[in-house]
């Protein structure tokens, strides 16, 4: 009977981690549905970007209030969960505060965890006020699940930190009572002020309170871990690979399709045979379609971007097209891409392989009107705190509209016709270009 709690703990731990692993494999599978792109160059710069942006939060603090609060929550939650290691060992082997023999260092750790837990609580409450009371514009536009998701994670944080401090406060009372296994260990700068609330409780009641808070805390962490898969907060994990595999090219540089470049070079070569069959290696590299119609036409780095999106709205708040009332929202571009990717993944899970559902990312999720509203200024790319590139998706979908459907806006079609016929964007013959000087 004495081993039943240990067995139940192991079952909960294995089930929680197993379900999380299963879902993360789905995420990896879905990301790999994208086309290949080489992001293996310049490893030193990539590690630096990951350290500065994902770990160091360097782009978050460009907006100091939100940035500082986010750093507190991020560091606090990560550091506090170091204690999860002790909880796991205690849960498996039936010990209590297994690291207590570390003495003064253990006191320092527990004390630091408590101060951070308090700071996290304060920061989370301020975040909730910013989202729901102050109603900052970039959050006000979120409706339904995206809005609820942001709040749910805040409630999770409040509950977990409260359980942590309650567990410690009850533990402190049991230490003072000299209860079995509750040796004096740890420093409690915050929970010592909560502990007096439990004065007068019997040892049995305190044991029930401490054990209940302990179990709910660890089960809450496992639930939180598995909630990430269904939430935008998957960025907690994916921000690291996303910043590592970010595009290192200058932001103004757009990629070219090798097949198109080869064709242009062929047209400019006076010695080339325009009727010659393409070389075997060139035929292999020619894409089946130009640009992106659906998520599987995007590359895996773009799909990783979609899963990493935090829905913070900084991109949209910086977008000049959005500010002037256009329908374009870079945040929506990323959310739509992720929603479509999940839909494709669910289709594969249900049928074993993808079965055409009559939907595409273009038109069913993202409209041409949104795409053509973009000025390609890169403001959204610069603003993103985790190196997401909405512009690359917009440009690939535009490329499909132009090269596969000839569906560019009339002004753009006129310009391209002028370039083809006159060698310039203007509707004037080359011989007439200097006529203005005779007037």
Coordinates of C-alpha atoms in Angstrom, one line a residue, residues 107-366:
X107 CA 18.0 27.4 1.0
X108 CA 19.2 29.9 -1.6
X109 CA 17.4 27.9 -4.4
X110 CA 14.1 27.6 -2.6
X111 CA 14.2 31.3 -1.6
X112 CA 15.0 32.4 -5.2
X113 CA 12.2 30.2 -6.5
X114 CA 9.7 31.8 -4.1
X115 CA 10.7 35.4 -5.0
X116 CA 10.5 34.5 -8.7
X117 CA 7.1 32.9 -8.1
X118 CA 5.8 36.2 -6.6
X119 CA 7.2 38.2 -9.5
X120 CA 5.6 35.8 -12.0
X121 CA 2.2 36.2 -10.2
X122 CA 2.5 40.0 -10.3
X123 CA 3.6 40.0 -14.0
X124 CA 0.8 37.6 -15.0
X125 CA -1.8 39.8 -13.3
X126 CA -0.4 42.8 -15.2
X127 CA -0.5 40.9 -18.4
X128 CA -4.2 40.0 -17.8
X129 CA -5.0 43.7 -17.1
X130 CA -3.3 44.7 -20.3
X131 CA -5.3 42.1 -22.3
X132 CA -8.7 42.5 -20.7
X133 CA -9.0 45.8 -19.0
X134 CA -6.7 48.3 -20.8
X135 CA -7.6 46.5 -24.0
X136 CA -4.5 47.3 -26.0
X137 CA -5.4 47.6 -29.6
X138 CA -3.3 44.7 -30.9
X139 CA -5.1 42.4 -28.4
X140 CA -8.5 43.9 -28.9
X141 CA -8.8 42.4 -32.4
X142 CA -8.3 38.9 -31.1
X143 CA -11.7 37.1 -30.8
X144 CA -12.8 33.6 -29.8
X145 CA -10.2 30.9 -29.2
X146 CA -7.1 33.1 -29.8
X147 CA -8.3 35.5 -27.1
X148 CA -9.3 32.7 -24.7
X149 CA -6.0 30.9 -25.3
X150 CA -4.0 33.9 -24.2
X151 CA -6.1 34.2 -21.0
X152 CA -6.0 30.4 -20.2
X153 CA -2.3 30.4 -20.1
X154 CA -2.3 33.3 -17.7
X155 CA -4.7 31.4 -15.4
X156 CA -2.5 28.3 -15.6
X157 CA 0.5 30.4 -14.4
X158 CA -1.5 31.9 -11.5
X159 CA -2.7 28.4 -10.4
X160 CA 0.7 26.8 -10.7
X161 CA 2.5 29.6 -8.8
X162 CA -0.2 29.7 -6.1
X163 CA 0.0 25.9 -5.6
X164 CA 3.8 26.2 -5.4
X165 CA 3.7 28.8 -2.6
X166 CA 0.8 27.0 -0.8
X167 CA 2.8 23.8 -0.9
X168 CA 5.8 25.5 0.7
X169 CA 3.7 27.3 3.3
X170 CA 2.2 24.1 4.5
X171 CA 5.6 22.4 4.4
X172 CA 7.0 25.1 6.6
X173 CA 4.2 24.6 9.1
X174 CA 4.9 20.8 9.1
X175 CA 8.6 21.5 9.6
X176 CA 7.9 23.6 12.6
X177 CA 5.6 20.9 14.0
X178 CA 8.4 18.3 13.6
X179 CA 6.3 16.0 11.4
X180 CA 7.9 12.9 10.1
X181 CA 10.0 13.3 6.9
X182 CA 9.5 17.1 7.1
X183 CA 13.1 18.1 8.1
X184 CA 13.9 21.8 8.4
X185 CA 15.2 22.7 4.9
X186 CA 14.8 25.7 2.6
X187 CA 14.2 29.4 2.9
X188 CA 10.7 30.8 2.5
X189 CA 10.8 34.6 2.0
X190 CA 7.3 34.6 0.5
X191 CA 5.4 31.6 1.9
X192 CA 6.4 32.5 5.5
X193 CA 3.8 35.2 5.2
X194 CA 1.2 32.7 3.9
X195 CA 2.0 30.1 6.5
X196 CA 0.3 31.9 9.4
X197 CA -3.0 31.4 7.6
X198 CA -2.7 27.7 8.5
X199 CA -2.1 28.2 12.2
X200 CA -4.3 26.0 14.3
X201 CA -4.6 23.3 11.7
X202 CA -3.9 19.8 12.8
X203 CA -0.9 17.9 11.5
X204 CA -3.2 15.6 9.5
X205 CA -4.9 18.6 7.8
X206 CA -1.6 20.2 7.0
X207 CA -0.4 16.9 5.5
X208 CA -3.5 16.8 3.4
X209 CA -3.0 20.4 2.3
X210 CA 0.7 20.0 1.5
X211 CA 0.2 16.7 -0.4
X212 CA -2.8 18.1 -2.3
X213 CA -0.9 21.2 -3.4
X214 CA 2.2 19.0 -4.3
X215 CA 0.1 16.6 -6.5
X216 CA -1.9 19.4 -8.1
X217 CA 1.3 21.3 -8.8
X218 CA 3.0 18.4 -10.6
X219 CA -0.2 17.3 -12.4
X220 CA -0.8 20.9 -13.4
X221 CA 2.7 21.1 -14.9
X222 CA 2.0 17.9 -17.0
X223 CA -1.4 19.3 -18.1
X224 CA 0.4 22.6 -19.0
X225 CA 3.0 20.7 -21.0
X226 CA 0.4 18.9 -23.1
X227 CA -1.7 22.1 -23.5
X228 CA 1.2 23.6 -25.4
X229 CA 0.4 21.5 -28.5
X230 CA -3.1 23.1 -28.7
X231 CA -1.9 26.6 -27.9
X232 CA 0.1 29.4 -29.4
X233 CA 2.4 28.9 -26.4
X234 CA 4.2 26.2 -28.3
X235 CA 6.6 29.0 -29.1
X236 CA 8.1 28.4 -25.6
X237 CA 9.8 25.4 -27.2
X238 CA 9.9 26.3 -30.9
X239 CA 11.4 29.8 -30.5
X240 CA 14.8 28.2 -30.2
X241 CA 14.9 26.2 -33.5
X242 CA 13.0 29.0 -35.2
X243 CA 15.6 31.7 -34.4
X244 CA 18.4 29.2 -35.2
X245 CA 16.9 28.4 -38.6
X246 CA 16.0 32.0 -39.4
X247 CA 16.9 33.6 -42.8
X248 CA 20.3 35.2 -42.5
X249 CA 20.0 37.1 -45.8
X250 CA 19.5 40.9 -45.7
X251 CA 15.9 41.7 -45.2
X252 CA 15.6 43.4 -48.6
X253 CA 16.9 40.4 -50.5
X254 CA 14.2 38.3 -52.1
X255 CA 14.9 34.7 -53.2
X256 CA 14.9 33.8 -56.9
X257 CA 13.6 30.5 -58.3
X258 CA 16.5 28.7 -59.9
X259 CA 14.3 27.5 -62.8
X260 CA 13.3 31.1 -63.6
X261 CA 16.8 32.4 -63.3
X262 CA 18.1 29.7 -65.7
X263 CA 15.4 30.5 -68.2
X264 CA 16.2 34.2 -68.1
X265 CA 19.9 33.5 -68.5
X266 CA 19.1 31.3 -71.5
X267 CA 17.1 34.1 -73.1
X268 CA 20.0 36.5 -72.7
X269 CA 22.5 34.0 -74.2
X270 CA 22.8 34.7 -77.9
X271 CA 24.5 31.3 -78.5
X272 CA 21.8 29.3 -76.7
X273 CA 19.4 27.1 -78.6
X274 CA 15.9 28.1 -77.4
X275 CA 14.5 24.7 -78.7
X276 CA 17.0 22.5 -76.8
X277 CA 15.7 20.2 -74.2
X278 CA 16.6 21.2 -70.6
X279 CA 19.6 19.4 -69.0
X280 CA 18.8 16.5 -66.8
X281 CA 19.9 18.3 -63.6
X282 CA 17.9 21.4 -64.5
X283 CA 14.8 19.3 -65.1
X284 CA 15.1 17.8 -61.7
X285 CA 15.2 21.2 -60.0
X286 CA 12.3 22.7 -61.8
X287 CA 9.4 23.0 -59.4
X288 CA 6.0 21.4 -60.0
X289 CA 4.4 24.8 -59.4
X290 CA 5.7 28.3 -59.1
X291 CA 5.0 29.9 -55.7
X292 CA 2.6 28.6 -53.0
X293 CA -1.0 27.6 -53.4
X294 CA -1.2 25.5 -50.2
X295 CA 0.9 24.9 -47.1
X296 CA 2.8 22.0 -48.7
X297 CA 4.1 24.4 -51.3
X298 CA 5.8 26.4 -48.6
X299 CA 9.2 25.4 -47.2
X300 CA 9.6 23.7 -43.8
X301 CA 11.2 26.9 -42.3
X302 CA 8.0 28.9 -43.2
X303 CA 5.9 26.2 -41.6
X304 CA 8.1 26.3 -38.5
X305 CA 7.5 30.0 -38.5
X306 CA 3.7 29.4 -38.5
X307 CA 3.9 27.0 -35.5
X308 CA 6.2 29.5 -33.6
X309 CA 3.9 32.5 -34.0
X310 CA 3.1 34.0 -30.5
X311 CA 0.1 36.0 -31.8
X312 CA 1.5 39.0 -30.0
X313 CA 0.4 41.3 -32.9
X314 CA 3.6 43.3 -33.0
X315 CA 3.9 42.6 -36.7
X316 CA 0.4 43.8 -37.5
X317 CA 0.8 46.9 -35.3
X318 CA 3.9 47.9 -37.3
X319 CA 2.4 47.1 -40.7
X320 CA 1.8 50.3 -42.7
X321 CA -0.8 48.6 -44.9
X322 CA -2.8 47.6 -41.8
X323 CA -2.5 51.1 -40.3
X324 CA -4.1 52.6 -43.4
X325 CA -7.1 50.3 -43.2
X326 CA -6.1 47.6 -45.6
X327 CA -7.2 44.0 -44.9
X328 CA -3.6 42.8 -44.5
X329 CA -2.6 41.5 -41.1
X330 CA 0.8 39.7 -40.9
X331 CA -0.4 38.0 -37.7
X332 CA -3.4 36.6 -39.5
X333 CA -1.2 35.4 -42.3
X334 CA 0.8 33.3 -39.8
X335 CA -2.3 32.1 -37.9
X336 CA -4.1 31.1 -41.1
X337 CA -1.0 29.2 -42.3
X338 CA -0.8 27.3 -39.0
X339 CA -4.6 26.6 -39.0
X340 CA -4.4 25.2 -42.5
X341 CA -1.3 23.2 -41.6
X342 CA -3.1 21.6 -38.6
X343 CA -6.1 20.9 -40.8
X344 CA -3.8 19.1 -43.3
X345 CA -2.2 17.2 -40.5
X346 CA -5.5 16.1 -39.1
X347 CA -6.5 14.9 -42.5
X348 CA -3.4 12.8 -42.7
X349 CA -4.1 11.4 -39.2
X350 CA -7.6 10.5 -40.2
X351 CA -6.9 8.9 -43.6
X352 CA -3.3 7.7 -43.4
X353 CA -2.3 10.1 -46.2
X354 CA -3.7 13.4 -47.4
X355 CA -7.1 13.2 -49.1
X356 CA -8.1 16.3 -51.1
X357 CA -10.5 18.3 -49.0
X358 CA -11.2 20.9 -51.6
X359 CA -9.5 23.6 -49.7
X360 CA -6.3 25.6 -50.2
X361 CA -4.4 28.1 -48.2
X362 CA -4.9 30.6 -51.0
X363 CA -8.5 31.9 -51.2
X364 CA -9.9 29.6 -48.5
X365 CA -7.8 31.1 -45.8
X366 CA -5.8 34.0 -47.3

